[in-house]
Coordinates of C-alpha atoms in Angstrom, one line a residue:
Chain A
M1 CA 64.1 156.2 189.1
K2 CA 63.2 157.2 192.6
T3 CA 66.3 157.0 194.5
S4 CA 66.9 157.5 198.2
M5 CA 70.6 157.7 197.7
L6 CA 72.7 160.6 198.6
P7 CA 74.0 162.5 195.6
L8 CA 76.4 159.8 194.6
G9 CA 77.6 158.5 191.3
A10 CA 75.7 155.6 189.9
A11 CA 77.9 152.6 190.3
L12 CA 79.8 154.1 193.2
A13 CA 76.5 154.1 195.1
V14 CA 76.3 150.4 194.5
I15 CA 80.0 149.6 194.8
L16 CA 80.7 151.8 197.8
P17 CA 78.5 151.8 200.9
L18 CA 75.3 153.8 200.5
S19 CA 75.9 155.7 203.7
A20 CA 79.1 157.3 202.4
G21 CA 78.7 160.9 201.2
Y22 CA 80.9 163.7 200.1
G23 CA 84.2 163.8 201.9
Q24 CA 83.6 160.6 203.8
S25 CA 85.6 157.5 203.6
A26 CA 84.0 154.3 202.5
A27 CA 83.5 151.8 205.2
P28 CA 83.9 148.1 204.3
L29 CA 80.7 146.3 203.4
A30 CA 79.5 143.6 205.6
E31 CA 79.8 140.2 204.0
D32 CA 76.0 139.5 204.4
Q33 CA 75.2 142.5 202.3
F34 CA 76.2 140.5 199.2
T35 CA 75.3 137.1 197.9
W36 CA 78.6 135.6 197.1
E37 CA 78.2 133.5 194.0
T38 CA 78.7 129.8 194.4
A39 CA 78.7 128.8 190.7
P40 CA 80.8 125.8 189.9
S41 CA 84.3 126.6 188.9
R42 CA 85.2 126.2 185.3
G43 CA 87.4 123.2 186.0
E44 CA 84.5 121.3 187.5
N45 CA 82.2 122.1 184.7
K46 CA 82.9 119.4 182.2
S47 CA 79.7 119.5 180.2
D48 CA 77.6 122.5 181.2
A49 CA 74.1 122.0 179.6
G50 CA 73.5 125.7 179.8
Y51 CA 76.3 126.4 177.3
T52 CA 74.2 125.9 174.1
L53 CA 71.4 128.1 175.4
Y54 CA 73.9 130.8 176.4
K55 CA 75.4 130.8 172.9
E56 CA 72.0 131.0 171.3
G57 CA 71.1 133.9 173.5
Y58 CA 74.3 135.7 172.9
A59 CA 73.9 135.3 169.1
L60 CA 70.5 137.0 169.5
V61 CA 72.1 139.8 171.4
L62 CA 74.6 140.3 168.6
E63 CA 71.7 140.5 166.2
E64 CA 70.0 143.0 168.5
R65 CA 67.0 140.8 169.0
Y66 CA 66.8 141.5 172.6
A67 CA 63.4 140.1 173.5
A68 CA 64.2 136.7 171.9
A69 CA 67.6 136.8 173.7
R70 CA 66.0 137.3 177.1
K71 CA 63.7 134.3 176.5
K72 CA 66.8 132.1 175.9
F73 CA 68.5 133.4 179.0
E74 CA 65.3 132.9 181.1
E75 CA 65.1 129.4 179.7
L76 CA 68.7 128.8 180.7
L77 CA 68.2 130.1 184.2
A78 CA 65.0 128.1 184.7
K79 CA 66.4 124.8 183.4
Y80 CA 69.9 125.0 184.7
P81 CA 70.0 127.3 187.7
G82 CA 73.3 125.9 188.7
S83 CA 75.0 126.5 185.4
S84 CA 78.3 128.3 185.3
Y85 CA 76.7 130.4 182.6
A86 CA 74.1 131.8 185.0
D87 CA 76.1 135.0 185.4
D88 CA 76.5 135.3 181.6
A89 CA 72.8 134.9 181.2
R90 CA 72.0 137.5 183.9
Y91 CA 74.4 140.1 182.6
W92 CA 73.1 139.8 179.0
T93 CA 69.5 139.9 180.3
A94 CA 70.2 143.2 182.0
Y95 CA 72.0 144.4 178.8
S96 CA 69.0 143.3 176.7
L97 CA 66.7 145.3 178.8
K98 CA 68.5 148.6 178.3
N99 CA 66.6 149.5 175.1
S100 CA 63.1 148.6 176.3
D101 CA 63.0 149.0 180.1
R102 CA 65.7 151.1 181.5
E103 CA 64.5 151.0 185.1
K104 CA 64.3 147.3 185.0
A105 CA 67.7 147.1 183.5
I106 CA 69.1 149.2 186.3
E107 CA 67.6 147.0 188.9
D108 CA 69.0 143.9 187.1
Y109 CA 72.5 145.4 186.9
K110 CA 72.3 146.3 190.6
R111 CA 71.2 142.8 191.4
F112 CA 73.9 141.4 189.2
I113 CA 76.6 143.4 191.1
R114 CA 75.3 142.3 194.4
E115 CA 74.9 138.6 193.5
H116 CA 77.9 138.1 191.2
P117 CA 80.8 140.2 192.5
K118 CA 83.3 137.6 191.4
S119 CA 81.9 137.3 187.9
S120 CA 84.1 138.2 184.9
Y121 CA 81.2 140.5 183.8
F122 CA 81.4 142.5 187.1
D123 CA 83.4 145.3 185.6
D124 CA 81.1 145.5 182.5
A125 CA 78.0 145.6 184.7
V126 CA 79.6 148.5 186.7
A127 CA 80.3 150.5 183.5
D128 CA 76.8 149.8 182.0
L129 CA 75.1 150.7 185.2
N130 CA 77.0 154.0 185.5
A131 CA 76.2 154.9 181.9
L132 CA 72.5 154.0 182.4
Q133 CA 71.9 155.6 185.7
I134 CA 73.4 158.9 184.7
E135 CA 70.9 159.0 181.9
M136 CA 67.9 158.6 184.2
P137 CA 65.6 161.6 183.7
E138 CA 64.1 161.2 187.2
M139 CA 67.4 161.7 189.0
P140 CA 67.1 164.7 191.3
R141 CA 68.6 167.9 190.0
G142 CA 72.3 167.9 190.7
A143 CA 72.4 164.4 191.9
A144 CA 74.6 162.0 189.9
A145 CA 74.8 164.6 187.2
P146 CA 78.4 165.5 187.1
T147 CA 79.4 168.4 185.0
P148 CA 82.4 167.2 183.1
P149 CA 85.2 169.7 182.4
G150 CA 84.8 171.2 179.0
F151 CA 81.1 170.4 178.8
P152 CA 79.5 172.9 181.1
R153 CA 75.8 172.7 180.2
R154 CA 74.0 169.9 181.9
A155 CA 70.3 169.4 182.4
P156 CA 68.6 166.6 184.2
G157 CA 68.0 163.7 181.9
V158 CA 70.6 164.7 179.4
P159 CA 72.5 161.6 178.4
I160 CA 76.1 162.1 179.2
A161 CA 78.7 160.1 181.0
P162 CA 81.2 161.4 183.5
N163 CA 84.2 163.3 182.1
T164 CA 82.9 163.1 178.6
G165 CA 84.2 166.6 178.5
N166 CA 87.8 165.5 178.5
L167 CA 87.3 163.4 175.4
L168 CA 85.2 166.2 173.8
R169 CA 88.1 168.6 174.4
Q170 CA 90.6 166.2 172.9
L171 CA 88.4 165.8 169.9
K172 CA 88.0 169.5 169.5
R173 CA 91.8 169.9 169.8
E174 CA 92.3 167.3 167.0
I175 CA 89.7 168.7 164.8
R176 CA 91.1 172.2 165.2
H177 CA 94.5 170.8 164.4
M178 CA 93.2 169.1 161.3
A179 CA 91.4 172.3 160.1
R180 CA 94.6 174.3 160.6
S181 CA 97.0 171.8 159.0
G182 CA 94.8 170.9 156.1
G183 CA 94.2 167.3 157.3
P184 CA 91.2 165.1 156.6
A185 CA 88.1 167.1 155.9
H186 CA 85.6 165.1 157.9
A187 CA 85.0 164.7 161.6
P188 CA 82.1 162.5 162.9
A189 CA 79.0 164.5 162.2
P190 CA 78.3 165.6 165.7
F191 CA 81.7 167.2 165.9
A192 CA 81.7 168.8 162.4
G193 CA 80.6 172.2 163.5
W194 CA 83.6 172.7 165.8
R195 CA 85.8 173.3 162.8
E196 CA 84.1 176.6 162.2
E197 CA 84.4 178.0 165.7
E198 CA 87.8 179.6 165.2
K199 CA 88.4 182.9 163.4
L200 CA 92.1 183.7 163.2
D201 CA 93.7 186.8 161.6
D202 CA 96.2 186.3 158.8
A203 CA 99.3 187.2 160.8
T204 CA 98.4 184.6 163.5
R205 CA 97.6 182.0 160.9
L206 CA 100.9 182.6 159.2
K207 CA 102.8 182.2 162.5
M208 CA 100.9 179.0 163.2
D209 CA 101.9 177.6 159.8
A210 CA 105.5 178.4 160.6
L211 CA 105.2 176.6 164.0
Y212 CA 103.7 173.5 162.3
A213 CA 106.4 173.6 159.7
L214 CA 109.0 173.6 162.5
G215 CA 107.3 170.5 163.9
E216 CA 107.5 168.8 160.5
T217 CA 111.2 169.5 159.9
K218 CA 114.1 167.4 161.2
E219 CA 114.1 167.6 165.0
D220 CA 116.9 169.9 166.1
D221 CA 117.8 172.0 169.1
R222 CA 116.8 175.3 167.5
S223 CA 113.4 174.1 166.5
F224 CA 112.8 172.6 169.9
S225 CA 113.9 175.8 171.8
T226 CA 111.7 178.0 169.5
L227 CA 108.7 175.8 170.0
R228 CA 109.3 175.5 173.7
D229 CA 109.6 179.2 174.1
V230 CA 106.4 179.9 172.3
A231 CA 104.5 177.1 174.2
L232 CA 105.6 178.6 177.6
D233 CA 105.2 182.2 176.7
T234 CA 102.1 183.4 178.4
R235 CA 102.1 186.6 176.4
Q236 CA 101.4 184.7 173.2
V237 CA 97.8 184.1 172.0
H238 CA 96.4 180.6 172.8
P239 CA 96.2 179.3 169.3
L240 CA 99.9 179.9 168.8
R241 CA 100.8 178.2 172.1
E242 CA 98.5 175.3 171.2
A243 CA 100.2 175.0 167.8
A244 CA 103.6 175.0 169.5
M245 CA 102.5 172.2 171.9
D246 CA 101.1 170.3 169.0
A247 CA 104.3 170.5 167.1
L248 CA 106.3 169.5 170.1
S249 CA 104.2 166.4 170.7
G250 CA 106.0 164.8 167.8
F251 CA 109.4 165.4 169.2
T252 CA 111.1 162.3 170.6
K253 CA 114.8 163.3 171.1
H254 CA 114.1 166.4 173.1
D255 CA 112.4 166.7 176.4
A256 CA 109.0 167.8 175.3
L257 CA 107.4 166.2 178.3
S258 CA 108.9 168.7 180.7
V259 CA 107.3 171.5 178.7
F260 CA 103.9 169.9 179.0
V261 CA 104.4 169.3 182.7
E262 CA 105.4 172.9 183.3
I263 CA 102.3 174.2 181.5
A264 CA 100.1 171.7 183.3
Q265 CA 101.5 172.8 186.7
K266 CA 101.9 176.5 186.3
D267 CA 100.0 178.0 183.5
T268 CA 97.2 180.4 184.2
S269 CA 94.9 179.1 181.4
A270 CA 92.8 176.1 182.4
D271 CA 92.4 175.2 178.7
L272 CA 96.1 175.1 178.0
Q273 CA 96.6 173.1 181.2
G274 CA 94.1 170.6 179.9
F275 CA 95.8 170.3 176.6
A276 CA 99.2 169.8 178.3
I277 CA 97.8 167.0 180.3
D278 CA 96.4 165.4 177.2
Y279 CA 99.8 165.6 175.5
I280 CA 101.5 164.0 178.5
G281 CA 99.0 161.1 178.3
E282 CA 99.8 160.6 174.6
H283 CA 103.5 161.2 174.7
G284 CA 106.0 158.5 174.0
T285 CA 105.7 154.7 173.9
D286 CA 106.3 154.0 177.6
K287 CA 102.9 153.8 179.3
N288 CA 104.3 153.4 182.7
Q289 CA 106.3 156.6 182.3
R290 CA 103.3 158.5 181.2
V291 CA 101.3 157.3 184.2
T292 CA 104.1 158.1 186.6
V293 CA 104.4 161.6 185.3
L294 CA 100.7 162.2 185.5
E295 CA 100.6 160.7 189.0
D296 CA 103.3 163.1 190.2
L297 CA 101.5 165.9 188.6
F298 CA 98.3 164.8 190.3
R299 CA 100.0 164.8 193.7
S300 CA 101.6 168.2 193.1
L301 CA 98.3 170.0 192.3
P302 CA 96.4 171.5 195.2
K303 CA 92.9 170.1 195.8
S304 CA 91.4 173.4 194.6
R305 CA 92.5 172.6 191.0
A306 CA 89.6 170.1 190.8
D307 CA 89.2 170.3 187.0
Q308 CA 92.9 169.6 186.3
R309 CA 92.8 166.7 188.8
R310 CA 89.7 165.2 187.1
T311 CA 91.4 165.6 183.7
I312 CA 94.5 163.8 185.0
V313 CA 92.4 160.9 186.4
Y314 CA 90.7 160.6 183.0
T315 CA 94.0 160.7 181.1
I316 CA 95.5 158.0 183.3
A317 CA 92.4 155.9 182.7
D318 CA 92.8 156.4 179.0
V319 CA 96.3 154.8 179.2
G320 CA 94.6 151.9 181.0
N321 CA 97.5 149.7 181.9
D322 CA 98.0 148.0 185.3
R323 CA 99.7 151.0 186.8
A324 CA 96.8 153.1 185.8
V325 CA 94.4 150.6 187.4
D326 CA 96.4 150.8 190.6
F327 CA 96.2 154.6 190.6
L328 CA 92.4 154.5 189.9
K329 CA 91.9 152.1 192.7
R330 CA 93.7 154.3 195.2
V331 CA 91.7 157.3 194.1
A332 CA 88.4 155.4 194.4
L333 CA 89.2 154.2 197.9
A334 CA 90.7 157.3 199.4
D335 CA 90.6 160.6 197.6
E336 CA 88.9 163.4 199.4
D337 CA 87.0 164.5 196.3
Y338 CA 84.0 162.3 196.0
D339 CA 83.4 163.2 192.4
L340 CA 86.9 161.9 191.6
R341 CA 86.2 158.6 193.4
R342 CA 83.0 158.2 191.4
D343 CA 84.9 158.8 188.2
A344 CA 87.6 156.4 189.2
V345 CA 85.0 153.6 189.7
Y346 CA 83.4 154.3 186.4
Y347 CA 86.7 154.2 184.6
L348 CA 87.7 151.0 186.2
G349 CA 84.5 149.4 185.0
S350 CA 85.0 150.8 181.5
I351 CA 88.6 149.6 181.3
G352 CA 87.6 146.1 182.3
G353 CA 89.9 143.1 182.4
E354 CA 91.2 141.1 185.3
S355 CA 93.2 143.7 187.1
A356 CA 90.4 146.3 186.9
R357 CA 87.9 143.7 188.0
S358 CA 90.1 142.8 190.9
A359 CA 90.4 146.5 191.9
L360 CA 86.6 146.9 191.8
Y361 CA 86.2 143.8 193.9
D362 CA 88.7 145.2 196.5
I363 CA 86.8 148.5 196.5
L364 CA 83.6 146.6 197.1
K365 CA 85.2 145.0 200.1
G366 CA 86.6 148.3 201.3
H367 CA 90.3 147.7 201.0
Chain B
M1 CA 70.5 132.7 157.0
S2 CA 72.4 132.4 153.7
A3 CA 73.5 135.4 151.8
H4 CA 71.6 134.0 148.9
V5 CA 68.3 134.3 150.7
R6 CA 69.2 137.7 152.0
D7 CA 69.8 138.9 148.4
M8 CA 66.4 137.8 147.3
L9 CA 64.4 139.6 150.0
F10 CA 64.1 142.9 148.2
D11 CA 63.2 141.3 144.9
Y12 CA 60.7 139.2 146.7
L13 CA 59.0 142.3 148.1
S14 CA 59.1 143.8 144.6
G15 CA 57.4 140.7 143.2
E16 CA 60.3 140.2 140.9
I17 CA 61.3 136.6 141.5
P18 CA 60.0 133.6 139.6
G19 CA 57.1 131.5 141.0
E20 CA 59.2 128.4 141.9
E21 CA 61.8 130.5 143.7
T22 CA 59.0 132.4 145.5
A23 CA 57.6 129.1 146.9
S24 CA 61.1 128.0 148.0
L25 CA 61.8 131.3 149.6
E26 CA 58.4 131.3 151.4
D27 CA 59.2 127.8 152.7
H28 CA 62.5 129.1 154.1
L29 CA 60.8 132.2 155.6
A30 CA 58.3 129.9 157.4
Q31 CA 61.2 128.2 159.2
C32 CA 63.7 131.0 159.7
A33 CA 62.9 133.7 162.2
S34 CA 66.0 135.7 161.3
C35 CA 65.0 136.1 157.7
R36 CA 61.4 136.9 158.6
E37 CA 62.8 139.7 160.8
D38 CA 64.9 141.0 158.0
L39 CA 61.9 140.9 155.7
R40 CA 59.8 142.8 158.2
M41 CA 62.4 145.5 158.5
L42 CA 62.8 145.7 154.8
R43 CA 59.1 145.9 154.3
E44 CA 58.8 148.7 156.8
A45 CA 61.6 150.6 155.0
V46 CA 59.9 150.1 151.6
D47 CA 56.6 151.3 153.1
V48 CA 58.2 154.6 153.8
L49 CA 58.9 155.1 150.1
P50 CA 56.4 157.0 148.0
R51 CA 54.0 155.0 145.8
K52 CA 53.9 155.1 142.1
G53 CA 52.0 158.0 140.7
T54 CA 52.8 160.5 143.5
L55 CA 53.3 164.0 142.2
P56 CA 56.6 165.7 142.4
S57 CA 57.1 167.9 145.5
D58 CA 57.0 171.6 144.9
E59 CA 58.8 172.3 148.1
R60 CA 62.3 171.8 146.8
D61 CA 64.2 174.3 144.9
E62 CA 66.1 173.8 141.6
Q63 CA 69.5 173.6 143.4
F64 CA 68.3 170.7 145.5
W65 CA 67.2 168.7 142.5
R66 CA 70.4 169.4 140.6
A67 CA 72.5 168.2 143.5
F68 CA 70.4 165.2 144.4
P69 CA 71.3 162.7 141.7
A70 CA 75.0 163.4 142.2
E71 CA 74.7 162.8 145.9
V72 CA 72.8 159.6 145.4
E73 CA 75.3 158.4 142.8
A74 CA 78.2 159.3 145.0
R75 CA 76.6 157.4 147.9
I76 CA 76.2 154.3 145.7
T77 CA 79.7 154.5 144.5
R78 CA 81.1 154.9 148.0
R79 CA 79.1 151.9 149.2
R80 CA 80.2 149.7 146.3
N81 CA 83.8 150.6 146.8
A82 CA 83.6 149.9 150.5
G83 CA 82.0 146.5 150.1
T84 CA 78.4 146.0 151.1
S85 CA 76.4 144.3 153.8
L86 CA 72.8 143.2 153.5
I87 CA 71.7 146.5 154.9
A88 CA 74.0 148.6 152.8
D89 CA 73.1 146.6 149.7
A90 CA 69.4 147.0 150.3
A91 CA 69.9 150.7 150.8
D92 CA 71.7 150.9 147.5
R93 CA 69.1 149.0 145.7
I94 CA 66.3 151.1 147.1
T95 CA 68.2 154.2 146.2
S96 CA 68.7 153.0 142.7
F97 CA 65.1 152.0 142.6
I98 CA 64.1 155.6 143.4
H99 CA 66.7 157.1 141.1
F100 CA 65.8 155.1 138.0
N101 CA 62.1 155.3 138.5
G102 CA 62.1 159.1 138.6
A103 CA 59.3 159.6 136.2
Q104 CA 56.9 157.7 138.5
L105 CA 58.4 158.5 141.9
V106 CA 59.0 161.7 143.7
A107 CA 62.7 162.0 144.0
G108 CA 62.3 164.6 146.7
S109 CA 60.1 162.5 148.8
G110 CA 62.4 159.6 148.0
A111 CA 65.3 161.6 149.4
L112 CA 63.4 162.4 152.5
A113 CA 62.3 158.9 152.8
L114 CA 65.9 157.8 152.5
I115 CA 66.7 159.6 155.7
A116 CA 64.1 157.6 157.5
L117 CA 65.1 154.5 155.6
A118 CA 68.7 154.9 156.5
V119 CA 67.8 155.2 160.2
L120 CA 65.4 152.4 160.0
L121 CA 68.0 150.1 158.4
F122 CA 70.9 151.1 160.5
H123 CA 69.1 151.3 163.8
R124 CA 66.7 148.3 163.1
A125 CA 64.0 150.3 164.8
P126 CA 61.4 152.9 163.8
A127 CA 62.8 156.4 163.6
P128 CA 60.1 158.9 164.5
D129 CA 62.6 161.8 164.8
A130 CA 63.9 161.2 161.3
R131 CA 60.5 161.0 159.9
A132 CA 59.5 164.1 161.7
T133 CA 62.5 165.9 160.2
A134 CA 61.6 164.7 156.8
E135 CA 58.1 165.9 157.1
K136 CA 59.2 169.3 158.2
G137 CA 61.1 169.5 155.0
A138 CA 64.5 170.0 156.5
P139 CA 67.4 169.8 154.1
P140 CA 68.5 166.2 153.6
S141 CA 72.0 165.5 155.1
I142 CA 72.1 161.8 154.2
T143 CA 75.8 161.3 154.2
V144 CA 76.5 163.2 157.4
E145 CA 73.7 161.7 159.4
T146 CA 74.2 158.1 158.3
G147 CA 77.9 158.5 158.8
A148 CA 77.4 159.4 162.5
V149 CA 74.7 156.8 163.0
K150 CA 76.9 154.2 161.3
F151 CA 79.9 155.1 163.5
H152 CA 77.9 155.0 166.7
D153 CA 76.2 151.7 165.7
Y154 CA 79.5 150.2 164.7
L155 CA 81.0 151.1 168.2
K156 CA 78.0 149.6 170.0
K157 CA 78.1 146.4 168.1
S158 CA 81.9 146.2 168.6
R159 CA 81.5 146.7 172.3
V160 CA 79.0 143.9 172.6
L161 CA 81.3 141.6 170.6
L162 CA 84.4 142.5 172.7
I163 CA 82.5 142.0 176.0
G164 CA 81.4 138.6 174.8
V165 CA 84.9 137.5 173.8
S166 CA 86.5 139.0 176.9
N167 CA 84.2 136.8 179.0
L168 CA 84.5 133.6 176.9
R169 CA 85.6 130.6 179.0
T170 CA 88.7 129.0 177.6
D171 CA 89.5 126.4 180.2
G172 CA 88.9 123.5 177.9
A173 CA 85.9 122.2 179.8
I174 CA 83.7 122.9 176.8
P175 CA 84.9 123.1 173.1
I176 CA 85.0 126.7 172.1
D177 CA 82.4 127.7 169.4
L178 CA 83.3 131.0 167.8
S179 CA 81.0 130.8 164.8
V180 CA 78.7 133.6 166.1
E181 CA 81.6 135.9 166.9
R182 CA 83.3 135.2 163.6
R183 CA 80.2 136.1 161.6
Q184 CA 79.7 139.3 163.5
S185 CA 83.3 140.3 163.3
R186 CA 83.3 139.8 159.6
E187 CA 80.4 142.1 159.2
L188 CA 82.1 144.7 161.4
V189 CA 85.3 144.4 159.4
H190 CA 83.3 145.3 156.3
E191 CA 81.6 148.2 158.1
A192 CA 85.0 149.5 159.3
R193 CA 86.3 149.7 155.8
G194 CA 83.4 152.0 155.0
L195 CA 84.1 154.0 158.1
N196 CA 87.7 154.5 157.4
R197 CA 87.0 155.9 154.0
D198 CA 85.1 158.7 155.6
A199 CA 88.4 159.9 157.2
M200 CA 87.2 161.0 160.6
D201 CA 89.3 162.7 163.3
T202 CA 92.5 161.0 164.1
R203 CA 91.5 159.7 167.4
S204 CA 88.3 158.0 166.1
A205 CA 90.2 156.7 163.1
K206 CA 92.9 155.2 165.4
L207 CA 90.2 153.6 167.4
V208 CA 88.6 152.1 164.3
G209 CA 92.1 150.9 163.1
D210 CA 92.9 149.3 166.5
L211 CA 89.5 147.6 166.5
Q212 CA 90.0 146.4 163.0
K213 CA 93.1 144.5 163.9
I214 CA 91.2 142.7 166.7
L215 CA 88.2 142.0 164.5
I216 CA 90.3 140.6 161.7
V217 CA 91.9 138.1 164.1
L218 CA 88.5 137.1 165.4
A219 CA 87.0 136.8 161.9
N220 CA 89.8 134.4 161.0
S221 CA 89.9 132.5 164.3
D222 CA 89.8 128.8 164.3
E223 CA 88.1 126.4 166.7
K224 CA 91.2 124.2 166.7
H225 CA 93.2 127.1 168.0
G226 CA 90.2 128.6 169.8
A227 CA 91.8 129.3 173.2
P228 CA 95.1 130.7 171.9
D229 CA 93.2 132.9 169.5
V230 CA 90.9 134.2 172.2
E231 CA 93.9 135.0 174.4
I232 CA 95.5 137.0 171.6
I233 CA 92.3 138.9 171.1
R234 CA 91.9 139.6 174.8
S235 CA 95.5 140.7 175.0
G236 CA 94.8 143.1 172.1
I237 CA 91.7 144.5 173.8
R238 CA 93.6 145.1 177.0
H239 CA 96.7 146.5 175.3
N240 CA 94.8 149.1 173.4
N241 CA 92.3 149.8 176.3
L242 CA 89.7 149.3 173.6
L243 CA 86.6 148.9 175.8
F244 CA 87.4 152.1 177.6
K245 CA 88.0 154.0 174.4
I246 CA 84.8 152.7 172.9
R247 CA 82.7 153.6 175.9
M248 CA 84.1 157.1 176.1
T249 CA 83.7 157.7 172.4
E250 CA 80.1 156.5 172.6
S251 CA 79.5 158.9 175.5
A252 CA 81.2 161.8 173.6
L253 CA 79.1 161.1 170.5
T254 CA 76.0 161.2 172.5
A255 CA 76.9 164.3 174.4
A256 CA 78.1 166.1 171.2
T257 CA 74.9 165.2 169.4
Y258 CA 73.0 166.6 172.3
E259 CA 75.1 169.8 172.3
R260 CA 74.7 170.2 168.5
D261 CA 70.9 169.5 168.6
T262 CA 70.3 172.0 171.4
Q263 CA 72.3 174.9 169.9

């Protein structure tokens, strides 16, 4: 795709004003920049004749018969242009184009976002557009090609979504953990090779076994203090500290969270900081508490710690509750780091649901 | 399309169904685009297989041939244990066809063809890369490759289904018809059982498990309780942040595949 956009993220370039660049605040969009949809409300729509065609088209999408699906949706739009299923038809038309005509699909998604900002598919269209546009091989080098933490190599045209690196790192951590603790033998094929990357001497392996054994025993003060000391001890080798963190992650009666926060805030290893942030995001059953801790951590980190800040944004998005959505909206609207704002928009689209959609709508309007 | 007709397609291609059933099936095919499409894909897949009378390949070593039958048998057993879909069933039958016609077929070529076949069947599209790999004589990694492809395909189909359900209108203006969604979710429930048996990393396994709960509710949903059922499903999707996790995992699979392929 030939794009005249500044080096912005895909959906952000559509959602936020095109004139905004790095370090700039987003100005609100003029109302006439968008065609506000005027489809009949659901309550008024007692017998929408487009419904049958929509269901037929959607069934074809599920069967992955995209050309046939598009014909159904075209028929719907031609016969019943005022149908309340028009936005459904347009969304699935764009989706159906992804496999055959990516550029046309991108244009259709952009059009959808402009014309149906109040559609329930709005968030899905944002997420799809982001994923699609990032894959575009014609994107200028360096433009819309974020290098996610943990996944440094990136060439133009390589299919990758923002911050995939966070998930890759989490998966690597889990796979390494499984390999060490004798868990399930299989990882998804693309990840399988990661099991082989670690060569540990016998003494280290033995210590790791002991740490994992501590994590498996009844949770007591002594076990906790031992694991905490190893996790925080910067003189220890990383595998041992990772194993201690892993063992602590199962502790519920002791304050393992503060150990992870201390590592995330103060440690000198970016890898271990990333692991600590992951553990905070997964710790305990109270999602609001997790998000609150991560938000505090986010605020406490200097702007220069860009990787950790990105990891925190991803981890909060992974929690995905309303509090997380509020945080992402604030980042998307006001953070100084434009990459972070782009990530936040992408995550909001990927989370979906009413609150995320509402946040995206507010971002679109600039407040 | 009935399961009965689906089951007959392979036999039909093999010329192994009686004349009166052939006529009946052909009548159905004339009217049913879905069955015709399945027949077309199956025909493409079968066309990849070697023809009778092909000579055994000399490119494979003894160790490969010793391991091959066991790998095929293990694959068949796994699929049978997991419960089969049309596609999996067809793959099994073709695998068996190769295996038990060994004197006339080239098992090695069959194994290579299976890679392409699996991709054809699972992706529902030609797979030039898989064919190219097969032609180069790369070692077959049937289980690993199809496992990854299946997982990715399963996530993609689940995402489409969940987006559809998330956007269903439940205001009562139009009676809810969940028949399409029920059918798809049943197929995905079956696929998930196969995936779980492969014991992937804990995060992916948890995602499949969370999805499974939602898909089972959807597979057993009822038009009479359509709106409440849909609300339960939506609530589950939101509670588990499923669409986000699916999208991120899909991206990670794509990125990791790229990383592996370029190393």
